[in-house]
Short mmCIF file of N, CA and C and ligand atoms in Angstrom, two decimals:
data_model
loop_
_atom_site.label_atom_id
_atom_site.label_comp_id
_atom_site.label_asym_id
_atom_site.label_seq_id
_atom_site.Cartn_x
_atom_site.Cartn_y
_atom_site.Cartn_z
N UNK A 15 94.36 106.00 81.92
CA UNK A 15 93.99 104.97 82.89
C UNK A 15 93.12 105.60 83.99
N UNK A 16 93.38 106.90 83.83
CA UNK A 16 92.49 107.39 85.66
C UNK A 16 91.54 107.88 84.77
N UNK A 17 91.32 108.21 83.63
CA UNK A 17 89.91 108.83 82.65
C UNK A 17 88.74 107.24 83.10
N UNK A 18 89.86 106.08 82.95
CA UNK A 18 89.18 105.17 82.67
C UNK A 18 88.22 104.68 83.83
N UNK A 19 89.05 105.11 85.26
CA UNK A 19 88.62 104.41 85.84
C UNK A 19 87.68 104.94 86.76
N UNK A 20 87.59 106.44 86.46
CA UNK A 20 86.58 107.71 87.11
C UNK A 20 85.27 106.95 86.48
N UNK A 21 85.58 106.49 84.86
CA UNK A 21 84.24 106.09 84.27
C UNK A 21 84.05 104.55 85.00
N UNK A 22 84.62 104.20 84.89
CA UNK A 22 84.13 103.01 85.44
C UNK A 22 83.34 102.92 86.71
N UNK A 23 83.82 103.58 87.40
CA UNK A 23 83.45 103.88 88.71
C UNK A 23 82.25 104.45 88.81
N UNK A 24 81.88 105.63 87.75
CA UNK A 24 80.35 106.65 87.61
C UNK A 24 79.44 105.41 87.10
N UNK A 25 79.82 104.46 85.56
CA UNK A 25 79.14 103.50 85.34
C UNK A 25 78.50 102.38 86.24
N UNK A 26 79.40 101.46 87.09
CA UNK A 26 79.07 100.48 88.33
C UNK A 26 78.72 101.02 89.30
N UNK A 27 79.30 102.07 89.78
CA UNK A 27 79.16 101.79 91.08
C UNK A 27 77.81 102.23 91.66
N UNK A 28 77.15 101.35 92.74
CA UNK A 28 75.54 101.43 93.36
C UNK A 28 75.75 103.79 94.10
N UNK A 29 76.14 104.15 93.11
CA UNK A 29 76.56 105.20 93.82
C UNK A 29 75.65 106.07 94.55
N UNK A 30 75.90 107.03 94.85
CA UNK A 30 74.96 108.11 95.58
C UNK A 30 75.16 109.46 94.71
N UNK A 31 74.19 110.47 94.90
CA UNK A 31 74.47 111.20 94.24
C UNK A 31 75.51 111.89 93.92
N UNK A 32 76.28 112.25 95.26
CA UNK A 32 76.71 113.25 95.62
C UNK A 32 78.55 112.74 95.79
N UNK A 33 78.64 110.78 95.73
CA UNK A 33 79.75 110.64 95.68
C UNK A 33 79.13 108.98 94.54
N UNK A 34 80.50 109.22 93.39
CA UNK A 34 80.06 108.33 92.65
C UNK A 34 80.90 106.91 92.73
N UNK A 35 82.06 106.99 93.91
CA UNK A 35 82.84 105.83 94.38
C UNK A 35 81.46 104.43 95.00
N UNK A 36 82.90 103.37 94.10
CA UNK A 36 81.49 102.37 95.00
C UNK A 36 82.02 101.58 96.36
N UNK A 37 80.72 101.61 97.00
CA UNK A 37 80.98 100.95 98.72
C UNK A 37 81.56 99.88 98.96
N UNK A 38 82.85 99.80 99.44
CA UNK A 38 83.24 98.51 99.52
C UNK A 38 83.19 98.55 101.00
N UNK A 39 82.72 97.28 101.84
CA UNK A 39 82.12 96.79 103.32
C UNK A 39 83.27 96.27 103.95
N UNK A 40 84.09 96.59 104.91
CA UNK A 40 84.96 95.96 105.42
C UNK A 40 85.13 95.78 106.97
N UNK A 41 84.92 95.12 107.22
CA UNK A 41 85.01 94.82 108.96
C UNK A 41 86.08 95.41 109.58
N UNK A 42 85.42 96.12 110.81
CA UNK A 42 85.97 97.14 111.64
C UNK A 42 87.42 96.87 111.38
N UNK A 43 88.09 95.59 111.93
CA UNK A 43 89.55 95.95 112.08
C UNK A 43 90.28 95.45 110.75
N UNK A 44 89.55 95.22 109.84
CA UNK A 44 90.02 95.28 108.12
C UNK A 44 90.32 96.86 108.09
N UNK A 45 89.26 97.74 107.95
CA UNK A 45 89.32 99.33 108.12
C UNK A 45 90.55 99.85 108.75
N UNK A 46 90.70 99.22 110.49
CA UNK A 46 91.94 99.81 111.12
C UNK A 46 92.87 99.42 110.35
N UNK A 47 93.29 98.38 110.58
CA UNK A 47 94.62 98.29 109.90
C UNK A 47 94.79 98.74 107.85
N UNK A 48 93.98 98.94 106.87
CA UNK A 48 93.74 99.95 106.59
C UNK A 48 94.73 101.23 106.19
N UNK A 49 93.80 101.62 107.09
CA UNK A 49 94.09 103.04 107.79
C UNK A 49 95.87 103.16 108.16
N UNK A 50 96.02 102.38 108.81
CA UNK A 50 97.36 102.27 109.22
C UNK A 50 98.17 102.18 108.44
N UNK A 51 98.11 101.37 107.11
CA UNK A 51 98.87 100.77 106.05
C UNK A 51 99.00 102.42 105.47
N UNK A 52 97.96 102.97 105.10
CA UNK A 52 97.74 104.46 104.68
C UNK A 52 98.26 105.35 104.90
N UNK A 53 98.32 105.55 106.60
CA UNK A 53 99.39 106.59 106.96
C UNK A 53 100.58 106.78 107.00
N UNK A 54 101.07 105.51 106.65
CA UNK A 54 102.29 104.71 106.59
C UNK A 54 102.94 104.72 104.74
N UNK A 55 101.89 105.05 103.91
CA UNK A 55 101.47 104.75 102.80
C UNK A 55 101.89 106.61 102.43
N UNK A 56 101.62 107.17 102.93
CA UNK A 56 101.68 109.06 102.91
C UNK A 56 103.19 109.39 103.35
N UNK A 57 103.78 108.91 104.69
CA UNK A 57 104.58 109.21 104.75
C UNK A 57 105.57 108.29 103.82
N UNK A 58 105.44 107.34 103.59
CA UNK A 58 106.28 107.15 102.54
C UNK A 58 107.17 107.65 101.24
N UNK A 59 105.46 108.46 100.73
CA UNK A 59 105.50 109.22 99.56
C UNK A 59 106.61 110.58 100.17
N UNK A 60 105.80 111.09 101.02
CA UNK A 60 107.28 111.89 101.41
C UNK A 60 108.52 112.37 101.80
N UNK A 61 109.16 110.76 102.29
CA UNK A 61 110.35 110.34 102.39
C UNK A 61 111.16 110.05 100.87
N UNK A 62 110.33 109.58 99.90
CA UNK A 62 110.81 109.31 98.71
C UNK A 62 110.95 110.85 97.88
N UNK A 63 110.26 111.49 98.22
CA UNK A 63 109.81 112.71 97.12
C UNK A 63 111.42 113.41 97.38
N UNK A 64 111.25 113.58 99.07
CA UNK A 64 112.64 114.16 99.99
C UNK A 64 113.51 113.76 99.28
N UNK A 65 113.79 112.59 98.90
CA UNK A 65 115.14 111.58 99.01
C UNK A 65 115.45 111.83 97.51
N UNK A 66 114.49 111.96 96.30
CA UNK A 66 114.77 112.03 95.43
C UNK A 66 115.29 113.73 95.36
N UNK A 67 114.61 114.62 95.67
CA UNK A 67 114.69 116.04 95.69
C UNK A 67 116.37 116.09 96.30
N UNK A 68 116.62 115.58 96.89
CA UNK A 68 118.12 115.70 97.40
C UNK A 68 119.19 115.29 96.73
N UNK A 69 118.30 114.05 95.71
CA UNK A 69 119.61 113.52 94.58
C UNK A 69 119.79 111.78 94.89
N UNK A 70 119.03 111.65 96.21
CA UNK A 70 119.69 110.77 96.91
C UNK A 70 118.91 109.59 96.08
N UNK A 71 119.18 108.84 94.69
CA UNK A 71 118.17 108.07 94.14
C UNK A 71 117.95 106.73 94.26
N UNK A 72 119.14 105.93 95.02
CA UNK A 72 119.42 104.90 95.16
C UNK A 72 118.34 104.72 96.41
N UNK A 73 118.89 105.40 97.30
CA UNK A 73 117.90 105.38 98.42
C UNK A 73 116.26 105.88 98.35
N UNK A 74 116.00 106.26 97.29
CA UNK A 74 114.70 106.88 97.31
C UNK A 74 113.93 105.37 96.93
N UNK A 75 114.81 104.59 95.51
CA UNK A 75 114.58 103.00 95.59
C UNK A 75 114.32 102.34 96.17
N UNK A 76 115.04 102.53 96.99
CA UNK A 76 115.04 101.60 98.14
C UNK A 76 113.95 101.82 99.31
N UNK A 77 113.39 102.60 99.67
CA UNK A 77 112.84 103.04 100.27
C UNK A 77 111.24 102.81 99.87
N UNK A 78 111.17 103.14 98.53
CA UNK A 78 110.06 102.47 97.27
C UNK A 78 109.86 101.06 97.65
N UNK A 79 111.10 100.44 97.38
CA UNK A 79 110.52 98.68 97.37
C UNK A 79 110.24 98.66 98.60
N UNK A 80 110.74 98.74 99.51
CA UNK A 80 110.46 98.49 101.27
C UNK A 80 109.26 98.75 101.65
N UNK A 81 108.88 99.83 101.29
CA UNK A 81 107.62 100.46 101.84
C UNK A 81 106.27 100.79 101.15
N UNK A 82 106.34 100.80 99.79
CA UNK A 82 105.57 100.44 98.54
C UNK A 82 105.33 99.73 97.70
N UNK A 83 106.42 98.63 97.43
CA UNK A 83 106.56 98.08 96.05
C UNK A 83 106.02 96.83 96.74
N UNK A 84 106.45 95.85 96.18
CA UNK A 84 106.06 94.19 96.24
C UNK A 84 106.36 93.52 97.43
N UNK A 85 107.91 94.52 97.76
CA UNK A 85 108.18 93.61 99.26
C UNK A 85 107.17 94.25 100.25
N UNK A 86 106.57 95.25 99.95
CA UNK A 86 105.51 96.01 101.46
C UNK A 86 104.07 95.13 100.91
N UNK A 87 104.50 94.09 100.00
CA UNK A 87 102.86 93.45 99.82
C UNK A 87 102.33 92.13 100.69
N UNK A 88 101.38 91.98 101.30
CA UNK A 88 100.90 90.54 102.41
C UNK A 88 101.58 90.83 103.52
N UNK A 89 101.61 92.48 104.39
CA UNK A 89 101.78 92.57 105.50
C UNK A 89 101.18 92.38 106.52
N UNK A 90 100.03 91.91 105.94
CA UNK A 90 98.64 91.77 107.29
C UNK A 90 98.80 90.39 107.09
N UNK A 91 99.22 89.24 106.65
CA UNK A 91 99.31 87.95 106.34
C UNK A 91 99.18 87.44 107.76
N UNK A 92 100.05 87.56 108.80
CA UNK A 92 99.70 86.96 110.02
C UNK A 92 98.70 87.46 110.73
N UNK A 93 97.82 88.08 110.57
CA UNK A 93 96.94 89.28 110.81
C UNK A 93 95.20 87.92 111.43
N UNK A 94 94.62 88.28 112.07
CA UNK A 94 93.55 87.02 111.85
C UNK A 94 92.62 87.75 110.65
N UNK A 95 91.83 86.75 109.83
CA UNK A 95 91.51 87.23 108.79
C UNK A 95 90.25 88.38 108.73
N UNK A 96 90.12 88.86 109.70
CA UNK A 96 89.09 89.85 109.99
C UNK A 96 90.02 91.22 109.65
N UNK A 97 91.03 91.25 110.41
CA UNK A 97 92.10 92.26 109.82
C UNK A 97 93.07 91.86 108.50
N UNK A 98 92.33 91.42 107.89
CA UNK A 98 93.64 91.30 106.41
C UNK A 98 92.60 92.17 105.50
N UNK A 99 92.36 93.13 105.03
CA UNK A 99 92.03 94.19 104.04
C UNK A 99 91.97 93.13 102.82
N UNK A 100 92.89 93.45 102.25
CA UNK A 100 92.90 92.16 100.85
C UNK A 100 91.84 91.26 100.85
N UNK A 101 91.66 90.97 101.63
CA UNK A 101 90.97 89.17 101.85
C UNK A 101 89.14 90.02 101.74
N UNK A 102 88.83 91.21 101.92
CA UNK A 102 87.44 91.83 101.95
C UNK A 102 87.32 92.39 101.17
N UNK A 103 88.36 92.61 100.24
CA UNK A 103 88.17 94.30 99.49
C UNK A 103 87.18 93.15 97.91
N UNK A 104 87.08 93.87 97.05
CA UNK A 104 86.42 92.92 96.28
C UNK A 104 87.70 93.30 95.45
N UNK A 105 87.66 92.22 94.21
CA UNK A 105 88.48 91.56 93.32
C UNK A 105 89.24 93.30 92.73
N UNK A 106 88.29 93.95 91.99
CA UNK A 106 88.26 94.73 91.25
C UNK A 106 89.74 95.50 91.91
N UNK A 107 89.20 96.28 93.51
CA UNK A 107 89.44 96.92 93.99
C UNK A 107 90.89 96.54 94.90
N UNK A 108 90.53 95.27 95.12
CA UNK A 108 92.67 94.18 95.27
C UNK A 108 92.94 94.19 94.42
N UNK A 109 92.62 94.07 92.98
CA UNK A 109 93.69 94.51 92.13
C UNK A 109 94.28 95.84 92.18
N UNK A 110 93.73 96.64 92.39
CA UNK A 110 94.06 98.59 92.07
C UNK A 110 95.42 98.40 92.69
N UNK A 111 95.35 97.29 94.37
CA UNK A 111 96.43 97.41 95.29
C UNK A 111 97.79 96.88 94.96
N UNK A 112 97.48 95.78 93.86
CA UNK A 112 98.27 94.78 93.99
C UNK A 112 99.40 95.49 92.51
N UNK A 113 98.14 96.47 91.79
CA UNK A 113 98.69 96.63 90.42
C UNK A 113 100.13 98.04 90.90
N UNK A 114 99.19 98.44 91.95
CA UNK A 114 100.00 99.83 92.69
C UNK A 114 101.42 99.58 93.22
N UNK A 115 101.38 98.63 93.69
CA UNK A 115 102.39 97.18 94.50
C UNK A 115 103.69 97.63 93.08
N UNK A 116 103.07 96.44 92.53
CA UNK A 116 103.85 96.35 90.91
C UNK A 116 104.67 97.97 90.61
N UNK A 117 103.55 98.67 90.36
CA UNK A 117 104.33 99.99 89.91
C UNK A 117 105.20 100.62 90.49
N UNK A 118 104.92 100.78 91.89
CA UNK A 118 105.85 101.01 92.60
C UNK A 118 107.30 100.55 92.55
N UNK A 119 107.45 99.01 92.23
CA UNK A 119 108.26 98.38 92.09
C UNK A 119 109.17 99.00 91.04
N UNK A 120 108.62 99.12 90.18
CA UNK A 120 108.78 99.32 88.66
C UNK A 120 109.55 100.64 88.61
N UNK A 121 109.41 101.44 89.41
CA UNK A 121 110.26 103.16 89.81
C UNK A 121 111.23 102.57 90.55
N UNK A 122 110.98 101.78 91.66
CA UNK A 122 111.91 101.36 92.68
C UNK A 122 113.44 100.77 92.10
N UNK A 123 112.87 100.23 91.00
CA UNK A 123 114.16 99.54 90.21
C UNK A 123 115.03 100.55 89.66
N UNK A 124 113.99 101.18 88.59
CA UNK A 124 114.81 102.25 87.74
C UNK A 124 115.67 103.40 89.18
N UNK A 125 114.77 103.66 90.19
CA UNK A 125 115.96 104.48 90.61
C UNK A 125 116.95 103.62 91.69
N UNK A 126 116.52 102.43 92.36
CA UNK A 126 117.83 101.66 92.52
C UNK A 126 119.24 101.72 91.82
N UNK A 127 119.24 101.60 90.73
CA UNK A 127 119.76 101.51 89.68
C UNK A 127 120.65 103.01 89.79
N UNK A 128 120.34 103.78 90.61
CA UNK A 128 120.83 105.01 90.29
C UNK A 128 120.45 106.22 88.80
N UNK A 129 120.00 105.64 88.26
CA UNK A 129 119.57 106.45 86.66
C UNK A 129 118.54 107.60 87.32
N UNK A 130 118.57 109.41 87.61
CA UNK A 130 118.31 109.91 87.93
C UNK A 130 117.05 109.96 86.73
N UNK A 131 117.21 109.99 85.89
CA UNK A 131 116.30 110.57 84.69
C UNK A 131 115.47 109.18 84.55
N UNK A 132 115.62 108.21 84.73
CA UNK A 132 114.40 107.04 84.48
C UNK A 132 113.30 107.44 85.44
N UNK A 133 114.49 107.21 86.77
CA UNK A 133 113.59 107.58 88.12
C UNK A 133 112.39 108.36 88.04
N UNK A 134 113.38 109.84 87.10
CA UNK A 134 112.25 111.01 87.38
C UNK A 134 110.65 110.70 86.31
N UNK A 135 111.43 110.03 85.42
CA UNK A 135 110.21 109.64 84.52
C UNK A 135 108.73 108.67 85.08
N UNK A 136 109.37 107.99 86.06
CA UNK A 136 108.32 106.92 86.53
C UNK A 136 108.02 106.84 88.08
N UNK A 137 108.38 108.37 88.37
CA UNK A 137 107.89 108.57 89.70
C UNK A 137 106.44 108.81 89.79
N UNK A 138 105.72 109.12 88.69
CA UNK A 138 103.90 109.44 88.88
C UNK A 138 103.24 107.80 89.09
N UNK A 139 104.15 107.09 89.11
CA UNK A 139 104.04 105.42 89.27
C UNK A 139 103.18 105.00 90.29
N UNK A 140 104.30 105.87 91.42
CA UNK A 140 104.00 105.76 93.06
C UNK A 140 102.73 106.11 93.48
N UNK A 141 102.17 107.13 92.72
CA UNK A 141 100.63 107.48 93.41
C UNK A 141 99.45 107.60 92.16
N UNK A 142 100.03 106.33 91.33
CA UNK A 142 99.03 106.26 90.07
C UNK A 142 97.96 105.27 91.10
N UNK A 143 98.76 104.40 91.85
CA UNK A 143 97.49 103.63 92.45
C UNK A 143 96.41 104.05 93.38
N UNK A 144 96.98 104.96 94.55
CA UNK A 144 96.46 105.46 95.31
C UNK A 144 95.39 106.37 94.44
N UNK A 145 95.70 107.41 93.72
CA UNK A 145 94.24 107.95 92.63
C UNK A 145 93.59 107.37 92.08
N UNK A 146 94.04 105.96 91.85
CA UNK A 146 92.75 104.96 91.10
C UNK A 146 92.20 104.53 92.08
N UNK A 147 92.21 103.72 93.47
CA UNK A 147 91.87 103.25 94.32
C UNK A 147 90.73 104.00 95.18
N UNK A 148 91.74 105.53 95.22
CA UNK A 148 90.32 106.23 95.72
C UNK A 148 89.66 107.13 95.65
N UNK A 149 89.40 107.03 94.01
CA UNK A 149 88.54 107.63 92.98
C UNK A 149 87.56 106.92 92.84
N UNK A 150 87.92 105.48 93.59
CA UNK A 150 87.21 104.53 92.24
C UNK A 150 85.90 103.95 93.79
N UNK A 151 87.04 103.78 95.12
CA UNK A 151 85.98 102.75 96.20
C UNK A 151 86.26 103.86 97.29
N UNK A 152 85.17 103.58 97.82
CA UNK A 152 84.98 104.34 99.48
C UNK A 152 84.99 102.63 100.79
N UNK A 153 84.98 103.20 101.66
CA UNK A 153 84.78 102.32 102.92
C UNK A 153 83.64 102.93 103.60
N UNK A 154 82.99 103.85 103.46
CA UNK A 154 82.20 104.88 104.48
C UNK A 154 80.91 105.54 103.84
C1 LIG B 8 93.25 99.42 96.94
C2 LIG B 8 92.79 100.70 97.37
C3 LIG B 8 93.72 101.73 97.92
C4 LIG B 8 94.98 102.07 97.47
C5 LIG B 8 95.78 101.47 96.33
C6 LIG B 8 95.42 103.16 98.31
N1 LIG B 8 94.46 103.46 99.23
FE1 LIG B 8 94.59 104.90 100.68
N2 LIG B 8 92.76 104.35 101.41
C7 LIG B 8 91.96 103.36 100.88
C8 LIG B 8 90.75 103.24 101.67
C9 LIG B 8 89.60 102.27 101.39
C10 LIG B 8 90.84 104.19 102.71
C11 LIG B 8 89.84 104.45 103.82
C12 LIG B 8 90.09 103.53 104.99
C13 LIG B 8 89.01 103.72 106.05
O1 LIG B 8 89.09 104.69 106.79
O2 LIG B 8 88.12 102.89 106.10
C14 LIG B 8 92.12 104.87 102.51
C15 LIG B 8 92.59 105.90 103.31
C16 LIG B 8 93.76 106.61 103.09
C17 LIG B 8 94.22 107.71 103.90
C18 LIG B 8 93.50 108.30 105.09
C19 LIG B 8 93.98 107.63 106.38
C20 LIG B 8 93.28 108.22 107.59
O3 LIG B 8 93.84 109.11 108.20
O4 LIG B 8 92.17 107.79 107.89
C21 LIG B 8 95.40 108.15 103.35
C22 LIG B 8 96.28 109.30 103.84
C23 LIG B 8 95.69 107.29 102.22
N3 LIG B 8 94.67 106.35 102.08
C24 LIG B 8 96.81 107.41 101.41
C25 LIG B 8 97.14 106.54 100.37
C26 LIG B 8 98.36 106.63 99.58
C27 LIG B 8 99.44 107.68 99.74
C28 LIG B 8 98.30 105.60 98.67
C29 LIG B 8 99.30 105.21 97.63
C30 LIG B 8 100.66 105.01 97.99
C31 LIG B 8 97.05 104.89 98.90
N4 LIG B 8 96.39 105.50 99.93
C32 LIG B 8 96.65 103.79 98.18
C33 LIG B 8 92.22 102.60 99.77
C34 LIG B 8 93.40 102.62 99.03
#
């Protein structure tokens, strides 16, 4: 899937030489908030990585759906629509988010569930989206 989507990305995108991601245009405070979702989006990953590394798997779940999975999806919803990201990004590139959403979910369950060994299997879940997303589009 990430073979696929490096190509996809070298094929479409209006690229530049030197970076072959394509430009997606988003108004200033689409960008901020963003950004915010992102940093928020990092530390996540390393609260979960922690939580699992400790054993702790229920909570690493949990922590997944809250802050990654489906329930952390349409947080900018009350947002005015200049700051809702989603609402600018193009189709292609809200999907990457929405599919990332999903997967996340999809670990979140198995280690809810407590099953240490599912967990560990479908933890590359969590940041399959984030490498497609920004392999594939730039903002800048
Ligand atoms: C749908 C696309 C998309 C997905 C999925 C995505 N990102 Fe991003 N990310 C972006 C874009 C676009 C930017 C640049 C925002 C800007 O500065 O304009 C960004 C920026 C960032 C930054 C830099 C923030 C800063 O300091 O400026 C981090 C860190 C980051 N993302 C982490 C993640 C992580 C971790 C994940 C997965 C859990 C993830 N991203 C998923 C599109 C995405």
């Amino acid at each position: 899937m990430r073979a696929f989507m490096l190509i996809a990305a070298f094929l479409t995108g209006q690229a530049l030489a030197e970076d072959h991601r394509q430009l997606a245009t988003l108004p200033p405070a689409a960008k901020e908030a963003l950004r915010e979702e992102m940093l928020g989006n990092l530390l996540a990953i390393n609260e979960i990585l922690t939580l699992m590394a400790a054993g702790k798997i229920k909570e690493a779940g949990q922590a997944a759906e809250t802050s990654l999975g489906q329930s952390a999806q349409g947080k900018h919803r009350d947002k005015p629509f200049d700051a809702r990201p989603g609402q600018h990004m193009p189709p292609a590139m809200h999907g990457i988010g929405i599919d990332g959403h999903r997967a996340a979910s999809e670990f979140a369950k198995a280690a809810s569930s407590g099953d240490r060994d599912k967990a560990l299997a479908l933890l590359p879940k969590l940041t399959e989206g984030c490498v497609a997303c920004h392999y594939s589009w730039r903002t800048r």
